[in-house]
mmCIF file of C-alpha atoms in Angstrom:
data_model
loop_
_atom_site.group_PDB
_atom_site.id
_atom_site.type_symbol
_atom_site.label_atom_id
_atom_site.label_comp_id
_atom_site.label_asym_id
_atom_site.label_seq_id
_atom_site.Cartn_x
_atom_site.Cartn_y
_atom_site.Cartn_z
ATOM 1 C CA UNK L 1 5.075 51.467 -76.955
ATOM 2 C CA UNK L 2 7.800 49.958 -75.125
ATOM 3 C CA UNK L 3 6.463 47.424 -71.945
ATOM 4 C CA UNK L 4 8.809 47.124 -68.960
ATOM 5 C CA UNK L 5 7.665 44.403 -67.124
ATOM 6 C CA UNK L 6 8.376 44.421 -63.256
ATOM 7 C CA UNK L 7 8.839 41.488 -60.307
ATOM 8 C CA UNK L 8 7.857 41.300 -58.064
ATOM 9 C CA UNK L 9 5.101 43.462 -57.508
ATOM 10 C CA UNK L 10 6.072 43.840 -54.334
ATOM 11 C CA UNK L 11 8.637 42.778 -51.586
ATOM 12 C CA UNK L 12 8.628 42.171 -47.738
ATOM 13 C CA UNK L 13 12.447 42.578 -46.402
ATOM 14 C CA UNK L 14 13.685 43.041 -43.051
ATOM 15 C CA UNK L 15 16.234 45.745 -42.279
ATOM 16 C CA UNK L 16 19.953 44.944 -43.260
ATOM 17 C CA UNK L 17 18.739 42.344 -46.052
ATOM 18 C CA UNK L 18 19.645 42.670 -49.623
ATOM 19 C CA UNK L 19 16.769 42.650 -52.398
ATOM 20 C CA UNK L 20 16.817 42.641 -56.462
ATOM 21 C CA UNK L 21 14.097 43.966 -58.668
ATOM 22 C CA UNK L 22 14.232 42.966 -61.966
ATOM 23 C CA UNK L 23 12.829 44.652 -64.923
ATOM 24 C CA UNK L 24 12.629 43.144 -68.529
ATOM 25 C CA UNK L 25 11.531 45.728 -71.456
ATOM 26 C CA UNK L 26 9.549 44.216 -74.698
ATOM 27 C CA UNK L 27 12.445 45.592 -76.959
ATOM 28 C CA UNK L 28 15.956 46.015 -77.043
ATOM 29 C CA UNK L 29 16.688 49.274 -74.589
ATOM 30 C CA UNK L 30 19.771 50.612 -76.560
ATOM 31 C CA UNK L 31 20.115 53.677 -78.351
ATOM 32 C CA UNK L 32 21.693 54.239 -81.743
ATOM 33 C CA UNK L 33 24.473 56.454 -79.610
ATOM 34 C CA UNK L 34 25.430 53.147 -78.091
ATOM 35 C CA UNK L 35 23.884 54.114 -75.191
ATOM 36 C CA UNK L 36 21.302 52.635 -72.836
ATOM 37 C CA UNK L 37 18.451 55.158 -71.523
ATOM 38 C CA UNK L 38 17.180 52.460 -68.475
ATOM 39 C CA UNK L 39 16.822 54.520 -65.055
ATOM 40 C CA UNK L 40 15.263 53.556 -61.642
ATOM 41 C CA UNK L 41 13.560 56.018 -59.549
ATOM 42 C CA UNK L 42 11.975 55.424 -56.048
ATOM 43 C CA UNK L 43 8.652 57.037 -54.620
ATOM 44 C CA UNK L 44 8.861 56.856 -50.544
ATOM 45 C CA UNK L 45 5.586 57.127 -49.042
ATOM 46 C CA UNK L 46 3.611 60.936 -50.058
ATOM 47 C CA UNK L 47 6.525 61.569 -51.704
ATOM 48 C CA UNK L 48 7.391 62.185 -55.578
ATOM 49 C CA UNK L 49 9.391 60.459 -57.345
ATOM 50 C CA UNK L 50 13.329 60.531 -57.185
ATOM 51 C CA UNK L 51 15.944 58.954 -59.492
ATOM 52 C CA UNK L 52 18.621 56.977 -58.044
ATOM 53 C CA UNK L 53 20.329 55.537 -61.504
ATOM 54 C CA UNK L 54 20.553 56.531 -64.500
ATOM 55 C CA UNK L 55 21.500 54.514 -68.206
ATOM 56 C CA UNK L 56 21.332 51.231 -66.275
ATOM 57 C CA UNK L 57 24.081 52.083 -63.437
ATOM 58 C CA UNK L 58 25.201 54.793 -62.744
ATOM 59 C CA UNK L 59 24.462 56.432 -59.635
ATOM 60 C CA UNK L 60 22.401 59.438 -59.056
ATOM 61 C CA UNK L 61 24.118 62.728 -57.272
ATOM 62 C CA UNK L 62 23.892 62.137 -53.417
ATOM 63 C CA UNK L 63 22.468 58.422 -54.022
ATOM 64 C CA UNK L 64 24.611 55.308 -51.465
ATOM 65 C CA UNK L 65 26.477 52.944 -53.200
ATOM 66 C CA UNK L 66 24.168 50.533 -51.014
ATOM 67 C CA UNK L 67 22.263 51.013 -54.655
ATOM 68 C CA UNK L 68 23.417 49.308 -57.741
ATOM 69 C CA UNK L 69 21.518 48.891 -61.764
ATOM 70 C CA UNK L 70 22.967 46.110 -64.086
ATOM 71 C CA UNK L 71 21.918 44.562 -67.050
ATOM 72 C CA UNK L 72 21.991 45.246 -70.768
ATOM 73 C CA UNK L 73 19.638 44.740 -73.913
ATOM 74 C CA UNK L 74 16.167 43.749 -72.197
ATOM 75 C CA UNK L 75 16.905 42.671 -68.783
ATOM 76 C CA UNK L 76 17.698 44.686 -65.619
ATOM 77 C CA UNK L 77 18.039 44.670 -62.235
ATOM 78 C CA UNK L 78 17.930 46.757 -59.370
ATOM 79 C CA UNK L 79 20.168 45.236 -56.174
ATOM 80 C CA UNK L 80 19.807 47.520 -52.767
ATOM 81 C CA UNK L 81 22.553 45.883 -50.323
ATOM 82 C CA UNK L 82 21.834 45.746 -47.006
ATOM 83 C CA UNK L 83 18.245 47.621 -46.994
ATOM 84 C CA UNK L 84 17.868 50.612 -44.568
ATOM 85 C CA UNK L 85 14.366 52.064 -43.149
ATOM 86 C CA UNK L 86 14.325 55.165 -45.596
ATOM 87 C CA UNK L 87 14.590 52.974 -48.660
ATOM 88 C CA UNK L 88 10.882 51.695 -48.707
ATOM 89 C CA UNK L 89 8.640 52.232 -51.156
ATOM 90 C CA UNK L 90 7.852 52.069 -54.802
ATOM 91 C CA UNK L 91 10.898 51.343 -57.393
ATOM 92 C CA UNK L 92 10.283 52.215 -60.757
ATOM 93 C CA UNK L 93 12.210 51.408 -63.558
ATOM 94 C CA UNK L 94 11.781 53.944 -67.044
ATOM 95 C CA UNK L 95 13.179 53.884 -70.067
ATOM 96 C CA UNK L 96 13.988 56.596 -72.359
ATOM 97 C CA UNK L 97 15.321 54.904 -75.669
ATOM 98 C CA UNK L 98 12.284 54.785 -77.365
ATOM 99 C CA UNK L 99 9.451 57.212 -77.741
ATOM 100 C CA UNK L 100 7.029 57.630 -75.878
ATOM 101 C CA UNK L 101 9.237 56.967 -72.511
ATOM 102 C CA UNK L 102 7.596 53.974 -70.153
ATOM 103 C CA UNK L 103 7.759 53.284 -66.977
ATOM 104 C CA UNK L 104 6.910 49.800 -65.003
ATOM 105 C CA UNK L 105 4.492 49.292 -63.373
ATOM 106 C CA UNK L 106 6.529 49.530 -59.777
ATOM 107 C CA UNK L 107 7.919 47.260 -56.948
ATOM 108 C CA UNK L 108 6.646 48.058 -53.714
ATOM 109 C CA UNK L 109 9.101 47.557 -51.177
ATOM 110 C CA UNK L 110 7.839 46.849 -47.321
ATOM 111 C CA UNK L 111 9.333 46.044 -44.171
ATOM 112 C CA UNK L 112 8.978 42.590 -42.816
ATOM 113 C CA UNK G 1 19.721 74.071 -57.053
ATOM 114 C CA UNK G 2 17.725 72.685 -59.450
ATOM 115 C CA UNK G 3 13.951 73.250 -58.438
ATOM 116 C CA UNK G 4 10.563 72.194 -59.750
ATOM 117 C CA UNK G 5 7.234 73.386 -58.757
ATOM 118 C CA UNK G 6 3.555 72.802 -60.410
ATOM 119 C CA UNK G 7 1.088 75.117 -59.667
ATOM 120 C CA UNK G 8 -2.826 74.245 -60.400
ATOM 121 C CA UNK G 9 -6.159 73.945 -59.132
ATOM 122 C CA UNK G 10 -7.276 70.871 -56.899
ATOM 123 C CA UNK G 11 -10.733 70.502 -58.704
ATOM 124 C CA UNK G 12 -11.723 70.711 -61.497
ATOM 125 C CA UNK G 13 -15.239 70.513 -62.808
ATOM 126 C CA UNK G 14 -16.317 67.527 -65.353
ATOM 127 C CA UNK G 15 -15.757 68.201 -68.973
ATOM 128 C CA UNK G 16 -14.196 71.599 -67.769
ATOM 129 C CA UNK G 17 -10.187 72.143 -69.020
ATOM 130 C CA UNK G 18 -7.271 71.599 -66.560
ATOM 131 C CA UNK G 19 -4.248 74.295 -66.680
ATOM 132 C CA UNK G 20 -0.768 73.737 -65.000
ATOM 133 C CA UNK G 21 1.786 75.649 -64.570
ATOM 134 C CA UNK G 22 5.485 74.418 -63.933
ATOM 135 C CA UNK G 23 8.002 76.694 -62.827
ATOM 136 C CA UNK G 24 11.528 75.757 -63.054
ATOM 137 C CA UNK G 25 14.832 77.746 -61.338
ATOM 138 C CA UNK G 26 18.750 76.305 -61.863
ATOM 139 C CA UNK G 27 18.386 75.466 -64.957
ATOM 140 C CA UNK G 28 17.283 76.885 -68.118
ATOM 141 C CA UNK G 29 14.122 75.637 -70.570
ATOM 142 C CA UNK G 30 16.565 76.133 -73.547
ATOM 143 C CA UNK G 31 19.106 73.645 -72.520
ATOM 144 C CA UNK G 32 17.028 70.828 -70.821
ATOM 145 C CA UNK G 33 13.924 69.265 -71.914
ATOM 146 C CA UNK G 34 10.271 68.962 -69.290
ATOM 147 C CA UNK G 35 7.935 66.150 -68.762
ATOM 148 C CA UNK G 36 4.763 66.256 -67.804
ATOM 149 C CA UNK G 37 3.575 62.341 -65.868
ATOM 150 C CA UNK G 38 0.602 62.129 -63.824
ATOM 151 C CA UNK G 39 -0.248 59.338 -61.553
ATOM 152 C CA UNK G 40 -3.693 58.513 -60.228
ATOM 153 C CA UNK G 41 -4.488 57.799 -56.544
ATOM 154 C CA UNK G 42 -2.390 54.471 -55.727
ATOM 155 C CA UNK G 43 -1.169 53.416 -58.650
ATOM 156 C CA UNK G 44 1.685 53.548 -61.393
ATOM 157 C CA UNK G 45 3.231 56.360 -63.989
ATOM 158 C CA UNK G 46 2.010 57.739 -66.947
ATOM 159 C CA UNK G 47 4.396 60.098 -69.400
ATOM 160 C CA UNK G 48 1.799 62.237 -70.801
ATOM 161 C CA UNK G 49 3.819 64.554 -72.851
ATOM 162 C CA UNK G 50 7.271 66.905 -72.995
ATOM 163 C CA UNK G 51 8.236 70.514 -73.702
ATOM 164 C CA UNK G 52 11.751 69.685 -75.383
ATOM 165 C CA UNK G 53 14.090 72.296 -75.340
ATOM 166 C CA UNK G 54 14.421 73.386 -78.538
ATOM 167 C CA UNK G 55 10.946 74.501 -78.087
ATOM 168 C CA UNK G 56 8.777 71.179 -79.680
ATOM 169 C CA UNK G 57 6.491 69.061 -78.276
ATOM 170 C CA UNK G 58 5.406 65.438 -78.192
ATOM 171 C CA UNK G 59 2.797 63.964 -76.663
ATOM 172 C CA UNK G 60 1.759 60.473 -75.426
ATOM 173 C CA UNK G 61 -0.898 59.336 -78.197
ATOM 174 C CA UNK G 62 -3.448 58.673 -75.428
ATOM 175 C CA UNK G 63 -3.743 62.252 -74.866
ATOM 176 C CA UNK G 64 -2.615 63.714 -78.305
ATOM 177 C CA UNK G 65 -6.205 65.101 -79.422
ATOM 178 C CA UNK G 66 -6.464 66.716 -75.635
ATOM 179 C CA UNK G 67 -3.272 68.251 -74.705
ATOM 180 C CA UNK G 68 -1.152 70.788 -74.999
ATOM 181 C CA UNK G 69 2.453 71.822 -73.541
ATOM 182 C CA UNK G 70 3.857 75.422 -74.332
ATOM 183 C CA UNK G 71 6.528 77.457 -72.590
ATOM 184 C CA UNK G 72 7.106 80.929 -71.283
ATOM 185 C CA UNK G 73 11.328 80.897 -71.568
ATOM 186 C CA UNK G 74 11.299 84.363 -70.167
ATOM 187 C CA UNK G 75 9.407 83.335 -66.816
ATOM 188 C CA UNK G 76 11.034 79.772 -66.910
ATOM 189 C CA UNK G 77 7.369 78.193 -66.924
ATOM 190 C CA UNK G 78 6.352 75.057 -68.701
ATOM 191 C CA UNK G 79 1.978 74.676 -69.431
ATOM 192 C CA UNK G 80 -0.181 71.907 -69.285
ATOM 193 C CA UNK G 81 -3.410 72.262 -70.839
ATOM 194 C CA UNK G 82 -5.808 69.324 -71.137
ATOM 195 C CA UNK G 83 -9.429 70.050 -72.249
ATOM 196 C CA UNK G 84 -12.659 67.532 -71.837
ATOM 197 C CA UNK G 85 -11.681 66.541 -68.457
ATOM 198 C CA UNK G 86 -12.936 63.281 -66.915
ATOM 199 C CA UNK G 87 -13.347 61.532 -63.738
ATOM 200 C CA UNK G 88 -10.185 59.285 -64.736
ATOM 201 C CA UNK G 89 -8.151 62.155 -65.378
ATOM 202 C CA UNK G 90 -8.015 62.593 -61.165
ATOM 203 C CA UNK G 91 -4.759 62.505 -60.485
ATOM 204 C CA UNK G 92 -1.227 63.868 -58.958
ATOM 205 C CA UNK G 93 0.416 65.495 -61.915
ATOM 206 C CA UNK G 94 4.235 66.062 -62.181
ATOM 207 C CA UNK G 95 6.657 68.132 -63.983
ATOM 208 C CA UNK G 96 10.177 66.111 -64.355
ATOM 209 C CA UNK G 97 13.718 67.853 -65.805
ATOM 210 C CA UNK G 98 14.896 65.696 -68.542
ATOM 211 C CA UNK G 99 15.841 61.805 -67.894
ATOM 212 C CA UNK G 100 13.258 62.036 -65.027
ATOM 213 C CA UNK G 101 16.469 63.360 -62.722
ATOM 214 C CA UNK G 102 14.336 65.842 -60.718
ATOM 215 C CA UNK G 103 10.487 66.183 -60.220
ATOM 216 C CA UNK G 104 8.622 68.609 -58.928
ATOM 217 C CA UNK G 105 6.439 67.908 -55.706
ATOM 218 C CA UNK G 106 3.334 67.378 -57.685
ATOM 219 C CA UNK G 107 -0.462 69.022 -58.125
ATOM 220 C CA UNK G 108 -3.272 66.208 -57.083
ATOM 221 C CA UNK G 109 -6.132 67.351 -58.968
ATOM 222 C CA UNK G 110 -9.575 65.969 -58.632
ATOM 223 C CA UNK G 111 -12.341 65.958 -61.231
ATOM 224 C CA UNK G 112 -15.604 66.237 -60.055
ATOM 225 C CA UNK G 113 -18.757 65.913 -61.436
#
């Protein structure tokens, strides 16, 4: 199975700052369509989870562009500009190349 | 709009066999493919297993010999069944639409001994 490896484990920010999670997977995340099946979801508090990108970075429906994925092969990252109360919580990031899908093992995401 | 919802019990009794029941709406079983992920109290994501929608299945190896996923296209329902139920199976269990882009709200089910 694939292993997608997430830092930190968890991250203290005060409102208006700008964080990056990264997230590194054990093999090569792209598909033989070209394409690269790497999404981030985030559970807030009691809540399940929702996706805000999809294949690395493209925004999910009704998701602010205060939200951005790069990265390519093995190695992502999650940036969150200028980090508002409702976006605390735990990131995940999942892949969906390879079978069976994996997810990380999350970054939890407090206020300062 | 594109809805979720798991139905199930909240306990379930040791050894006993857990049955869940996702019902979907906006969107149909025969064009998108269900997951089934659990999570256990506090901590991380498991993929258990998916209904795909040509009508297979797969499931995650850790639960291969215990699980089963089957479908009811007319009623838009997606079935978890996992026998030999343990007190590390407690967990919230999920139904996701393909590509994890919308989850249900979840079942928390507790074995108990």
């Amino acid at each position: 199975d694939v292993v997608m490896t997430q830092t930190p484990p968890s991250l203290s920010v005060a409102i208006g700052q700008s964080v990056s999670i990264s997230c590194k997977s054990s093999q090569s995340l792209v598909y033989s369509d070209g394409k690269t099946y790497l999404h981030w979801l985030l559970q807030s508090p009691g809540r399940s989870p929702k996706r805000l990108i999809y294949q690395v970075s493209n925004l999910g429906s009704g998701v602010p562009d205060r939200f951005s994925g790069t990265g390519s092969q093995k190695d992502f990252t999650l940036k969150i500009s200028r980090v508002e109360a409702e976006d605390l919580g735990v990131y995940y990031c999942a892949q969906t190349t390879h079978f069976p899908p994996t997810f990380g093992a999350g970054t939890k995401l407090e206020l300062k | 709009q594109v809805q979720l919802k798991e139905t199930g019990p909240d306990l379930v009794q040791l050894t006993q066999t857990l049955s869940i029941t996702c019902t979907v709406s906006g969107f149909s079983l025969t064009t998108y493919n269900v997951h089934w992920v659990r999570q256990p109290p506090g901590k991380g994501l498991e993929w258990m297993g998916a209904m795909w929608n040509g009508g297979g299945t797969d499931y995650n190896s850790a639960f291969k010999s215990r699980l089963s996923i089957s479908r009811d296209t007319s009623k838009s329902q997606v079935f978890l069944k996992m026998n030999s139920l343990q007190t590390d199976d407690t967990a919230k269990y999920f139904c996701a639409r393909q590509a994890f882009d919308y989850w249900g709200q979840g079942v928390m089910v507790t074995v108990s001994s």
